[in-house]
């Protein structure tokens, strides 16, 4: 077993000659790529080390959460080196395949399961999310116009960027599918004078968003309903969905697109802001089991193909990968600054799990296969749109 860890150490050194990592065993013996490693992984027992080698990323994440693997030094460096040697390549055995199948069947995003899946992640207290999110509680990729932008500024930039792409006009009706805590809808109402409806199936988000709308006196312009997107009715001039498509599930993608088409006027503009991948690959079993049950990360090709079949015209695709890596870095920094408050709210495994989740996602966008796409489309052809993107990048910003 120690020989296998030594082989892994050599693989890491070959993948990155500047790698600085050590593995410390339960008996005190250490294998290291250099004399002063930036990060050290310590195995609690031989059993944990064997599981680590057999199930790789899933075993590492579970053991780190439970405290059976300790990490000293730079957690992100350990995660980056794991990607460098493709450590997440373990093939599940029959038992694990059956477990994954059971998890999938239990968390399929049917109307009944979708509420449970969303509640599992999003209905922690608002006080918890406020510890690391911006003032608008945006739980999606921010948009950094320059290196000086704070998280608060960058999230407002994101709303503005989307509004410009959608060519929002005063009095238009906007629908926001999976509107979260209502930040985008509120910004569009205040800045562009739109009317609109947002939907969420998180009770916390629904209550927070409507309280905020009432506080701002926007009840006559916008509303947030506690409703599955599949049940929405009406017609809208513009459509947006930010960070919700990842929760739809592969088998429900056509249903999501069909509902989007039914809500949007012919020729109307829509923008889908979603995590995705450049090519098809296996999903992350740890994320699906412990963080986002029912989630599915689509590849760009299947998104665009389904849009095309629905009659949507693709106008623009922008990849904000580096922006999301930076967003997650800031979330992770904010989380650590408030980690003692998190410990007062939840137990130690939760503290470790959320730390790993935020940092692993950041590293995934920076060094892995994770992408974040903004896909602008029209419902059918629209021959009256601007011929260039200049309206998106004008220097003045609301």
mmCIF file of C-alpha atoms in Angstrom:
data_model
loop_
_atom_site.group_PDB
_atom_site.id
_atom_site.type_symbol
_atom_site.label_atom_id
_atom_site.label_comp_id
_atom_site.label_asym_id
_atom_site.label_seq_id
_atom_site.Cartn_x
_atom_site.Cartn_y
_atom_site.Cartn_z
ATOM 1 C CA UNK A 1 0.000 0.000 0.000
ATOM 2 C CA UNK A 2 2.827 2.402 0.903
ATOM 3 C CA UNK A 3 4.460 1.460 -2.397
ATOM 4 C CA UNK A 4 1.291 2.586 -4.184
ATOM 5 C CA UNK A 5 1.397 5.931 -2.372
ATOM 6 C CA UNK A 6 5.057 6.233 -3.380
ATOM 7 C CA UNK A 7 4.045 5.600 -6.993
ATOM 8 C CA UNK A 8 1.393 8.301 -6.666
ATOM 9 C CA UNK A 9 4.020 10.684 -5.317
ATOM 10 C CA UNK A 10 6.186 9.967 -8.363
ATOM 11 C CA UNK A 11 3.221 10.511 -10.691
ATOM 12 C CA UNK A 12 2.616 13.892 -9.097
ATOM 13 C CA UNK A 13 6.280 14.845 -9.460
ATOM 14 C CA UNK A 14 6.253 13.869 -13.126
ATOM 15 C CA UNK A 15 3.004 15.751 -13.797
ATOM 16 C CA UNK A 16 4.349 18.854 -12.090
ATOM 17 C CA UNK A 17 8.102 19.027 -11.303
ATOM 18 C CA UNK A 18 7.368 21.946 -8.977
ATOM 19 C CA UNK A 19 4.793 19.984 -6.969
ATOM 20 C CA UNK A 20 5.183 20.340 -3.223
ATOM 21 C CA UNK A 21 3.180 17.712 -1.347
ATOM 22 C CA UNK A 22 3.729 15.069 1.329
ATOM 23 C CA UNK A 23 1.828 11.986 2.474
ATOM 24 C CA UNK A 24 2.103 11.141 6.161
ATOM 25 C CA UNK A 25 1.132 7.670 7.329
ATOM 26 C CA UNK A 26 -0.544 6.639 10.584
ATOM 27 C CA UNK A 27 2.838 5.388 11.897
ATOM 28 C CA UNK A 28 4.618 8.698 11.289
ATOM 29 C CA UNK A 29 6.436 7.715 8.091
ATOM 30 C CA UNK A 30 6.309 10.406 5.386
ATOM 31 C CA UNK A 31 6.722 10.464 1.619
ATOM 32 C CA UNK A 32 7.312 13.881 0.081
ATOM 33 C CA UNK A 33 8.133 15.533 -3.224
ATOM 34 C CA UNK A 34 10.476 17.973 -1.447
ATOM 35 C CA UNK A 35 11.850 18.888 1.970
ATOM 36 C CA UNK A 36 9.390 21.692 2.735
ATOM 37 C CA UNK A 37 6.001 20.629 1.306
ATOM 38 C CA UNK A 38 3.265 23.213 0.821
ATOM 39 C CA UNK A 39 0.621 20.679 1.769
ATOM 40 C CA UNK A 40 0.585 17.426 3.742
ATOM 41 C CA UNK A 41 -2.082 14.711 3.712
ATOM 42 C CA UNK A 42 -2.135 12.547 6.837
ATOM 43 C CA UNK A 43 -3.921 9.189 6.862
ATOM 44 C CA UNK A 44 -5.630 8.208 10.094
ATOM 45 C CA UNK A 45 -5.201 4.486 9.420
ATOM 46 C CA UNK A 46 -4.028 1.944 6.874
ATOM 47 C CA UNK A 47 -7.674 1.186 6.074
ATOM 48 C CA UNK A 48 -8.294 4.809 5.092
ATOM 49 C CA UNK A 49 -5.180 4.849 2.910
ATOM 50 C CA UNK A 50 -6.299 1.704 1.095
ATOM 51 C CA UNK A 51 -9.759 3.152 0.524
ATOM 52 C CA UNK A 52 -8.125 6.355 -0.734
ATOM 53 C CA UNK A 53 -6.238 4.387 -3.376
ATOM 54 C CA UNK A 54 -9.257 2.283 -4.340
ATOM 55 C CA UNK A 55 -12.067 4.850 -4.529
ATOM 56 C CA UNK A 56 -9.860 7.902 -4.968
ATOM 57 C CA UNK A 57 -11.712 11.259 -4.977
ATOM 58 C CA UNK A 58 -14.899 9.934 -3.388
ATOM 59 C CA UNK A 59 -12.956 8.224 -0.595
ATOM 60 C CA UNK A 60 -10.761 11.299 -0.089
ATOM 61 C CA UNK A 61 -13.764 13.625 0.195
ATOM 62 C CA UNK A 62 -15.597 11.344 2.626
ATOM 63 C CA UNK A 63 -12.494 10.807 4.767
ATOM 64 C CA UNK A 64 -11.636 14.501 4.825
ATOM 65 C CA UNK A 65 -15.180 15.340 5.897
ATOM 66 C CA UNK A 66 -15.067 12.790 8.719
ATOM 67 C CA UNK A 67 -11.571 13.845 9.863
ATOM 68 C CA UNK A 68 -9.895 10.559 8.909
ATOM 69 C CA UNK A 69 -7.695 12.420 6.441
ATOM 70 C CA UNK A 70 -6.137 15.612 7.759
ATOM 71 C CA UNK A 71 -4.658 18.287 5.554
ATOM 72 C CA UNK A 72 -2.126 20.842 6.695
ATOM 73 C CA UNK A 73 -1.068 23.613 4.368
ATOM 74 C CA UNK A 74 -2.684 24.591 1.095
ATOM 75 C CA UNK A 75 -5.885 22.589 0.486
ATOM 76 C CA UNK A 76 -6.278 24.027 -3.019
ATOM 77 C CA UNK A 77 -2.779 22.886 -3.942
ATOM 78 C CA UNK A 78 -3.675 19.311 -2.960
ATOM 79 C CA UNK A 79 -6.821 19.518 -5.077
ATOM 80 C CA UNK A 80 -4.938 20.999 -8.037
ATOM 81 C CA UNK A 81 -2.376 18.200 -7.962
ATOM 82 C CA UNK A 82 -5.175 15.664 -7.834
ATOM 83 C CA UNK A 83 -6.474 17.082 -11.116
ATOM 84 C CA UNK A 84 -2.956 17.117 -12.563
ATOM 85 C CA UNK A 85 -2.694 13.316 -12.222
ATOM 86 C CA UNK A 86 -6.368 12.668 -13.010
ATOM 87 C CA UNK A 87 -6.887 11.209 -9.545
ATOM 88 C CA UNK A 88 -10.651 11.061 -10.036
ATOM 89 C CA UNK A 89 -10.455 8.133 -12.471
ATOM 90 C CA UNK A 90 -11.591 5.310 -10.193
ATOM 91 C CA UNK A 91 -13.990 2.907 -11.843
ATOM 92 C CA UNK A 92 -16.856 2.025 -9.496
ATOM 93 C CA UNK A 93 -17.394 -1.609 -8.636
ATOM 94 C CA UNK A 94 -20.788 -3.309 -8.910
ATOM 95 C CA UNK A 95 -21.775 -2.359 -5.367
ATOM 96 C CA UNK A 96 -20.915 1.297 -5.959
ATOM 97 C CA UNK A 97 -22.786 1.298 -9.268
ATOM 98 C CA UNK A 98 -25.874 0.008 -7.489
ATOM 99 C CA UNK A 99 -25.455 2.677 -4.793
ATOM 100 C CA UNK A 100 -25.170 5.390 -7.440
ATOM 101 C CA UNK A 101 -28.250 4.023 -9.201
ATOM 102 C CA UNK A 102 -30.176 4.056 -5.930
ATOM 103 C CA UNK A 103 -29.090 7.666 -5.309
ATOM 104 C CA UNK A 104 -30.126 8.652 -8.826
ATOM 105 C CA UNK A 105 -33.553 7.055 -8.551
ATOM 106 C CA UNK A 106 -34.102 8.601 -5.133
ATOM 107 C CA UNK A 107 -33.137 12.091 -6.287
ATOM 108 C CA UNK A 108 -34.584 12.281 -9.830
ATOM 109 C CA UNK A 109 -35.947 15.768 -10.286
ATOM 110 C CA UNK A 110 -39.578 14.861 -10.507
ATOM 111 C CA UNK A 111 -41.965 17.459 -9.151
ATOM 112 C CA UNK A 112 -42.018 15.767 -5.746
ATOM 113 C CA UNK A 113 -38.279 15.093 -5.508
ATOM 114 C CA UNK A 114 -37.186 18.497 -6.797
ATOM 115 C CA UNK A 115 -38.411 20.304 -3.666
ATOM 116 C CA UNK A 116 -36.529 17.865 -1.425
ATOM 117 C CA UNK A 117 -33.360 18.141 -3.497
ATOM 118 C CA UNK A 118 -33.379 21.937 -3.455
ATOM 119 C CA UNK A 119 -34.269 22.107 0.223
ATOM 120 C CA UNK A 120 -31.350 19.782 1.039
ATOM 121 C CA UNK A 121 -28.856 22.404 -0.122
ATOM 122 C CA UNK A 122 -30.583 25.784 -0.174
ATOM 123 C CA UNK A 123 -32.666 25.711 2.976
ATOM 124 C CA UNK A 124 -29.835 26.118 5.404
ATOM 125 C CA UNK A 125 -30.451 29.380 7.228
ATOM 126 C CA UNK A 126 -30.083 32.676 5.389
ATOM 127 C CA UNK A 127 -27.678 33.678 8.162
ATOM 128 C CA UNK A 128 -25.365 30.890 7.042
ATOM 129 C CA UNK A 129 -25.298 31.940 3.383
ATOM 130 C CA UNK A 130 -24.891 35.582 4.357
ATOM 131 C CA UNK A 131 -21.541 34.638 5.936
ATOM 132 C CA UNK A 132 -19.921 34.221 2.532
ATOM 133 C CA UNK A 133 -22.209 35.602 -0.185
ATOM 134 C CA UNK A 134 -22.584 39.229 -1.315
ATOM 135 C CA UNK A 135 -25.240 41.654 -0.103
ATOM 136 C CA UNK A 136 -27.750 40.545 -2.764
ATOM 137 C CA UNK A 137 -27.224 36.869 -1.807
ATOM 138 C CA UNK A 138 -26.246 35.928 -5.361
ATOM 139 C CA UNK A 139 -25.289 32.250 -5.320
ATOM 140 C CA UNK A 140 -23.813 32.161 -8.817
ATOM 141 C CA UNK A 141 -20.813 33.360 -10.792
ATOM 142 C CA UNK A 142 -19.980 37.066 -10.442
ATOM 143 C CA UNK A 143 -18.543 39.207 -13.233
ATOM 144 C CA UNK A 144 -15.247 40.964 -12.495
ATOM 145 C CA UNK A 145 -14.755 43.888 -14.836
ATOM 146 C CA UNK A 146 -11.307 44.468 -13.297
ATOM 147 C CA UNK A 147 -9.076 43.164 -10.517
ATOM 148 C CA UNK A 148 -10.279 45.816 -8.090
ATOM 149 C CA UNK A 149 -13.922 44.745 -8.052
ATOM 150 C CA UNK A 150 -15.256 43.557 -4.725
ATOM 151 C CA UNK A 151 -17.656 40.612 -4.619
ATOM 152 C CA UNK A 152 -20.564 43.006 -4.067
ATOM 153 C CA UNK A 153 -19.570 45.071 -7.100
ATOM 154 C CA UNK A 154 -18.926 42.004 -9.250
ATOM 155 C CA UNK A 155 -22.358 40.538 -8.580
ATOM 156 C CA UNK A 156 -23.991 43.823 -9.583
ATOM 157 C CA UNK A 157 -21.778 43.742 -12.676
ATOM 158 C CA UNK A 158 -23.192 40.298 -13.458
ATOM 159 C CA UNK A 159 -26.782 41.540 -13.234
ATOM 160 C CA UNK A 160 -25.926 44.519 -15.424
ATOM 161 C CA UNK A 161 -24.118 42.343 -17.963
ATOM 162 C CA UNK A 162 -27.178 40.123 -18.272
ATOM 163 C CA UNK A 163 -29.571 43.067 -18.519
ATOM 164 C CA UNK A 164 -27.550 44.509 -21.392
ATOM 165 C CA UNK A 165 -27.455 41.204 -23.230
ATOM 166 C CA UNK A 166 -31.232 40.938 -22.866
ATOM 167 C CA UNK A 167 -31.694 44.550 -24.059
ATOM 168 C CA UNK A 168 -34.107 45.132 -21.182
ATOM 169 C CA UNK A 169 -36.525 48.031 -21.554
ATOM 170 C CA UNK A 170 -38.818 49.723 -19.076
ATOM 171 C CA UNK A 171 -42.215 48.053 -18.842
ATOM 172 C CA UNK A 172 -41.098 44.737 -20.288
ATOM 173 C CA UNK A 173 -42.053 41.514 -18.526
ATOM 174 C CA UNK A 174 -39.167 39.350 -17.332
ATOM 175 C CA UNK A 175 -39.399 35.787 -16.024
ATOM 176 C CA UNK A 176 -36.583 34.478 -13.824
ATOM 177 C CA UNK A 177 -36.526 30.679 -13.502
ATOM 178 C CA UNK A 178 -34.846 29.609 -10.276
ATOM 179 C CA UNK A 179 -34.514 33.179 -9.042
ATOM 180 C CA UNK A 180 -32.765 32.361 -5.760
ATOM 181 C CA UNK A 181 -32.972 35.165 -3.242
ATOM 182 C CA UNK A 182 -34.287 37.530 -5.921
ATOM 183 C CA UNK A 183 -31.196 39.618 -6.655
ATOM 184 C CA UNK A 184 -31.454 39.633 -10.453
ATOM 185 C CA UNK A 185 -35.171 40.388 -10.504
ATOM 186 C CA UNK A 186 -34.792 43.211 -7.989
ATOM 187 C CA UNK A 187 -31.875 44.736 -9.908
ATOM 188 C CA UNK A 188 -33.778 44.607 -13.199
ATOM 189 C CA UNK A 189 -36.836 46.219 -11.618
ATOM 190 C CA UNK A 190 -34.869 49.005 -9.924
ATOM 191 C CA UNK A 191 -32.442 49.742 -12.754
ATOM 192 C CA UNK A 192 -34.471 49.038 -15.887
ATOM 193 C CA UNK A 193 -38.064 49.431 -14.713
ATOM 194 C CA UNK A 194 -39.179 45.962 -15.763
ATOM 195 C CA UNK A 195 -42.065 43.981 -14.376
ATOM 196 C CA UNK A 196 -41.568 40.350 -13.668
ATOM 197 C CA UNK A 197 -41.973 37.045 -11.931
ATOM 198 C CA UNK A 198 -39.389 34.775 -10.377
ATOM 199 C CA UNK A 199 -39.845 31.253 -9.096
ATOM 200 C CA UNK A 200 -38.050 29.102 -6.542
ATOM 201 C CA UNK A 201 -38.816 25.907 -4.666
ATOM 202 C CA UNK A 202 -36.632 26.859 -1.706
ATOM 203 C CA UNK A 203 -38.850 28.094 1.107
ATOM 204 C CA UNK A 204 -36.034 30.193 2.572
ATOM 205 C CA UNK A 205 -35.337 31.895 -0.740
ATOM 206 C CA UNK A 206 -39.023 32.540 -1.387
ATOM 207 C CA UNK A 207 -39.542 34.208 1.981
ATOM 208 C CA UNK A 208 -36.313 36.228 1.823
ATOM 209 C CA UNK A 209 -36.978 37.474 -1.715
ATOM 210 C CA UNK A 210 -40.513 38.623 -0.982
ATOM 211 C CA UNK A 211 -39.479 40.311 2.252
ATOM 212 C CA UNK A 212 -36.831 42.206 0.314
ATOM 213 C CA UNK A 213 -39.324 43.151 -2.427
ATOM 214 C CA UNK A 214 -41.714 44.527 0.188
ATOM 215 C CA UNK A 215 -38.930 46.465 1.933
ATOM 216 C CA UNK A 216 -38.013 48.103 -1.363
ATOM 217 C CA UNK A 217 -41.614 48.851 -2.299
ATOM 218 C CA UNK A 218 -41.443 46.833 -5.518
ATOM 219 C CA UNK A 219 -44.588 44.731 -4.990
ATOM 220 C CA UNK A 220 -46.371 46.341 -7.964
ATOM 221 C CA UNK A 221 -43.480 45.495 -10.305
ATOM 222 C CA UNK A 222 -42.183 42.067 -9.376
ATOM 223 C CA UNK A 223 -43.084 38.959 -7.443
ATOM 224 C CA UNK A 224 -41.430 35.697 -6.447
ATOM 225 C CA UNK A 225 -43.618 32.611 -6.321
ATOM 226 C CA UNK A 226 -42.992 29.334 -4.516
ATOM 227 C CA UNK A 227 -43.492 27.183 -7.575
ATOM 228 C CA UNK A 228 -41.838 24.525 -9.699
ATOM 229 C CA UNK A 229 -40.850 26.031 -13.056
ATOM 230 C CA UNK A 230 -42.946 23.381 -14.798
ATOM 231 C CA UNK A 231 -46.097 24.923 -13.326
ATOM 232 C CA UNK A 232 -45.477 28.520 -14.418
ATOM 233 C CA UNK A 233 -47.923 30.168 -16.793
ATOM 234 C CA UNK A 234 -48.017 33.419 -18.757
ATOM 235 C CA UNK A 235 -46.111 35.143 -21.527
ATOM 236 C CA UNK A 236 -42.993 37.235 -21.080
ATOM 237 C CA UNK A 237 -40.839 39.537 -23.212
ATOM 238 C CA UNK A 238 -37.563 38.328 -21.726
ATOM 239 C CA UNK A 239 -36.361 35.169 -19.993
ATOM 240 C CA UNK A 240 -33.456 34.505 -17.628
ATOM 241 C CA UNK A 241 -32.278 31.552 -15.593
ATOM 242 C CA UNK A 242 -29.135 31.858 -13.494
ATOM 243 C CA UNK A 243 -27.528 28.860 -11.805
ATOM 244 C CA UNK A 244 -30.680 26.737 -11.815
ATOM 245 C CA UNK A 245 -30.259 24.608 -14.952
ATOM 246 C CA UNK A 246 -27.697 22.402 -13.158
ATOM 247 C CA UNK A 247 -30.570 21.158 -10.975
ATOM 248 C CA UNK A 248 -32.914 20.204 -13.801
ATOM 249 C CA UNK A 249 -31.493 16.717 -14.436
ATOM 250 C CA UNK A 250 -30.521 15.198 -17.754
ATOM 251 C CA UNK A 251 -33.858 13.557 -18.516
ATOM 252 C CA UNK A 252 -35.747 16.802 -17.844
ATOM 253 C CA UNK A 253 -33.680 19.092 -20.105
ATOM 254 C CA UNK A 254 -36.201 18.900 -22.994
ATOM 255 C CA UNK A 255 -39.032 19.672 -20.566
ATOM 256 C CA UNK A 256 -37.148 22.724 -19.264
ATOM 257 C CA UNK A 257 -36.572 23.994 -22.805
ATOM 258 C CA UNK A 258 -40.183 23.405 -23.807
ATOM 259 C CA UNK A 259 -41.423 25.335 -20.777
ATOM 260 C CA UNK A 260 -38.967 28.153 -21.536
ATOM 261 C CA UNK A 261 -40.311 28.374 -25.102
ATOM 262 C CA UNK A 262 -43.911 28.454 -23.888
ATOM 263 C CA UNK A 263 -43.190 31.338 -21.501
ATOM 264 C CA UNK A 264 -41.289 33.523 -23.980
ATOM 265 C CA UNK A 265 -42.948 35.571 -26.723
ATOM 266 C CA UNK A 266 -41.880 34.730 -30.260
ATOM 267 C CA UNK A 267 -38.724 36.720 -31.000
ATOM 268 C CA UNK A 268 -38.180 37.359 -27.301
ATOM 269 C CA UNK A 269 -34.693 37.111 -25.827
ATOM 270 C CA UNK A 270 -33.587 34.619 -23.199
ATOM 271 C CA UNK A 271 -30.366 34.044 -21.321
ATOM 272 C CA UNK A 272 -29.338 30.764 -19.725
ATOM 273 C CA UNK A 273 -26.499 31.104 -17.206
ATOM 274 C CA UNK A 274 -25.327 27.614 -16.269
ATOM 275 C CA UNK A 275 -22.410 25.479 -15.206
ATOM 276 C CA UNK A 276 -21.415 23.112 -17.974
ATOM 277 C CA UNK A 277 -18.600 21.184 -19.608
ATOM 278 C CA UNK A 278 -16.939 21.272 -23.010
ATOM 279 C CA UNK A 279 -17.442 17.536 -23.503
ATOM 280 C CA UNK A 280 -19.347 14.706 -21.887
ATOM 281 C CA UNK A 281 -17.704 13.121 -18.847
ATOM 282 C CA UNK A 282 -18.771 11.259 -15.691
ATOM 283 C CA UNK A 283 -20.364 13.354 -12.965
ATOM 284 C CA UNK A 284 -18.924 13.854 -9.500
ATOM 285 C CA UNK A 285 -20.464 11.228 -7.175
ATOM 286 C CA UNK A 286 -19.500 13.148 -4.033
ATOM 287 C CA UNK A 287 -21.188 16.352 -5.183
ATOM 288 C CA UNK A 288 -24.295 14.449 -6.267
ATOM 289 C CA UNK A 289 -24.501 12.549 -2.984
ATOM 290 C CA UNK A 290 -23.496 15.105 -0.373
ATOM 291 C CA UNK A 291 -23.864 18.597 -1.877
ATOM 292 C CA UNK A 292 -26.372 18.802 -4.749
ATOM 293 C CA UNK A 293 -28.623 15.736 -4.932
ATOM 294 C CA UNK A 294 -30.342 15.444 -8.276
ATOM 295 C CA UNK A 295 -27.813 17.677 -10.008
ATOM 296 C CA UNK A 296 -26.485 17.098 -13.503
ATOM 297 C CA UNK A 297 -23.792 19.128 -15.260
ATOM 298 C CA UNK A 298 -24.538 19.128 -19.004
ATOM 299 C CA UNK A 299 -22.013 19.585 -21.768
ATOM 300 C CA UNK A 300 -22.385 22.547 -24.073
ATOM 301 C CA UNK A 301 -23.243 20.422 -27.073
ATOM 302 C CA UNK A 302 -26.312 18.831 -25.531
ATOM 303 C CA UNK A 303 -27.598 22.210 -24.292
ATOM 304 C CA UNK A 304 -27.267 23.844 -27.705
ATOM 305 C CA UNK A 305 -28.661 20.809 -29.530
ATOM 306 C CA UNK A 306 -31.785 20.775 -27.368
ATOM 307 C CA UNK A 307 -32.230 24.521 -27.826
ATOM 308 C CA UNK A 308 -32.006 24.066 -31.577
ATOM 309 C CA UNK A 309 -34.622 21.336 -31.568
ATOM 310 C CA UNK A 310 -36.945 23.670 -29.659
ATOM 311 C CA UNK A 311 -36.610 26.379 -32.319
ATOM 312 C CA UNK A 312 -34.367 28.692 -30.324
ATOM 313 C CA UNK A 313 -31.830 30.753 -32.264
ATOM 314 C CA UNK A 314 -28.438 30.860 -30.481
ATOM 315 C CA UNK A 315 -27.102 34.419 -30.541
ATOM 316 C CA UNK A 316 -24.098 34.387 -28.239
ATOM 317 C CA UNK A 317 -22.186 32.063 -25.896
ATOM 318 C CA UNK A 318 -19.758 33.422 -23.318
ATOM 319 C CA UNK A 319 -17.618 31.298 -20.999
ATOM 320 C CA UNK A 320 -17.048 32.958 -17.607
ATOM 321 C CA UNK A 321 -14.848 30.175 -16.201
ATOM 322 C CA UNK A 322 -12.191 32.393 -14.627
ATOM 323 C CA UNK A 323 -14.872 34.648 -13.159
ATOM 324 C CA UNK A 324 -16.415 31.701 -11.320
ATOM 325 C CA UNK A 325 -13.031 30.507 -10.052
ATOM 326 C CA UNK A 326 -12.507 33.974 -8.552
ATOM 327 C CA UNK A 327 -16.050 34.084 -7.153
ATOM 328 C CA UNK A 328 -15.514 30.771 -5.380
ATOM 329 C CA UNK A 329 -12.124 31.869 -4.064
ATOM 330 C CA UNK A 330 -13.779 34.855 -2.406
ATOM 331 C CA UNK A 331 -16.614 32.714 -1.055
ATOM 332 C CA UNK A 332 -14.031 30.331 0.437
ATOM 333 C CA UNK A 333 -12.112 33.242 1.962
ATOM 334 C CA UNK A 334 -15.286 34.698 3.471
ATOM 335 C CA UNK A 335 -16.232 31.259 4.770
ATOM 336 C CA UNK A 336 -12.913 30.840 6.583
ATOM 337 C CA UNK A 337 -13.182 34.307 8.088
ATOM 338 C CA UNK A 338 -16.514 33.241 9.586
ATOM 339 C CA UNK A 339 -15.779 29.569 10.224
ATOM 340 C CA UNK A 340 -16.271 29.836 13.998
ATOM 341 C CA UNK A 341 -19.789 31.128 13.381
ATOM 342 C CA UNK A 342 -20.387 28.139 11.090
ATOM 343 C CA UNK A 343 -19.221 25.814 13.889
ATOM 344 C CA UNK A 344 -21.791 27.359 16.182
ATOM 345 C CA UNK A 345 -24.503 26.581 13.614
ATOM 346 C CA UNK A 346 -23.427 23.096 12.469
ATOM 347 C CA UNK A 347 -21.153 20.204 13.417
ATOM 348 C CA UNK A 348 -17.504 19.728 12.455
ATOM 349 C CA UNK A 349 -18.158 17.349 9.515
ATOM 350 C CA UNK A 350 -20.416 20.010 7.979
ATOM 351 C CA UNK A 351 -17.703 22.644 8.455
ATOM 352 C CA UNK A 352 -15.153 20.449 6.678
ATOM 353 C CA UNK A 353 -17.577 19.345 3.956
ATOM 354 C CA UNK A 354 -18.491 22.917 3.009
ATOM 355 C CA UNK A 355 -14.837 23.985 3.038
ATOM 356 C CA UNK A 356 -13.993 21.162 0.659
ATOM 357 C CA UNK A 357 -16.981 21.935 -1.556
ATOM 358 C CA UNK A 358 -16.097 25.618 -2.029
ATOM 359 C CA UNK A 359 -12.392 24.996 -2.608
ATOM 360 C CA UNK A 360 -12.877 21.967 -4.861
ATOM 361 C CA UNK A 361 -15.296 23.902 -7.056
ATOM 362 C CA UNK A 362 -12.877 26.823 -7.314
ATOM 363 C CA UNK A 363 -10.038 24.504 -8.335
ATOM 364 C CA UNK A 364 -12.356 22.697 -10.764
ATOM 365 C CA UNK A 365 -13.066 25.915 -12.640
ATOM 366 C CA UNK A 366 -9.467 27.051 -12.595
ATOM 367 C CA UNK A 367 -7.733 23.785 -13.488
ATOM 368 C CA UNK A 368 -10.417 21.205 -14.298
ATOM 369 C CA UNK A 369 -13.265 20.657 -16.723
ATOM 370 C CA UNK A 370 -15.841 22.970 -15.122
ATOM 371 C CA UNK A 371 -17.164 25.820 -17.270
ATOM 372 C CA UNK A 372 -19.802 28.502 -16.799
ATOM 373 C CA UNK A 373 -21.764 29.545 -19.865
ATOM 374 C CA UNK A 374 -24.044 32.451 -20.601
ATOM 375 C CA UNK A 375 -26.093 31.422 -23.622
ATOM 376 C CA UNK A 376 -28.145 34.183 -25.235
ATOM 377 C CA UNK A 377 -30.947 33.079 -27.526
ATOM 378 C CA UNK A 378 -34.139 34.234 -29.162
ATOM 379 C CA UNK A 379 -37.381 32.308 -29.393
ATOM 380 C CA UNK A 380 -37.352 31.886 -33.144
ATOM 381 C CA UNK A 381 -35.669 34.403 -35.412
ATOM 382 C CA UNK A 382 -35.484 38.092 -34.538
ATOM 383 C CA UNK A 383 -34.191 40.351 -37.330
ATOM 384 C CA UNK A 384 -34.286 43.561 -35.292
ATOM 385 C CA UNK A 385 -31.443 42.951 -32.847
ATOM 386 C CA UNK A 386 -28.177 44.968 -32.776
ATOM 387 C CA UNK A 387 -25.617 43.765 -35.296
ATOM 388 C CA UNK A 388 -22.740 43.951 -32.783
ATOM 389 C CA UNK A 389 -22.115 43.402 -29.068
ATOM 390 C CA UNK A 390 -21.188 47.028 -28.404
ATOM 391 C CA UNK A 391 -24.239 47.545 -26.193
ATOM 392 C CA UNK A 392 -22.846 44.932 -23.773
ATOM 393 C CA UNK A 393 -19.513 46.659 -23.285
ATOM 394 C CA UNK A 394 -20.242 50.373 -23.226
ATOM 395 C CA UNK A 395 -18.095 52.117 -20.653
ATOM 396 C CA UNK A 396 -20.869 53.613 -18.538
ATOM 397 C CA UNK A 397 -22.437 51.283 -15.995
ATOM 398 C CA UNK A 398 -25.657 51.834 -14.066
#
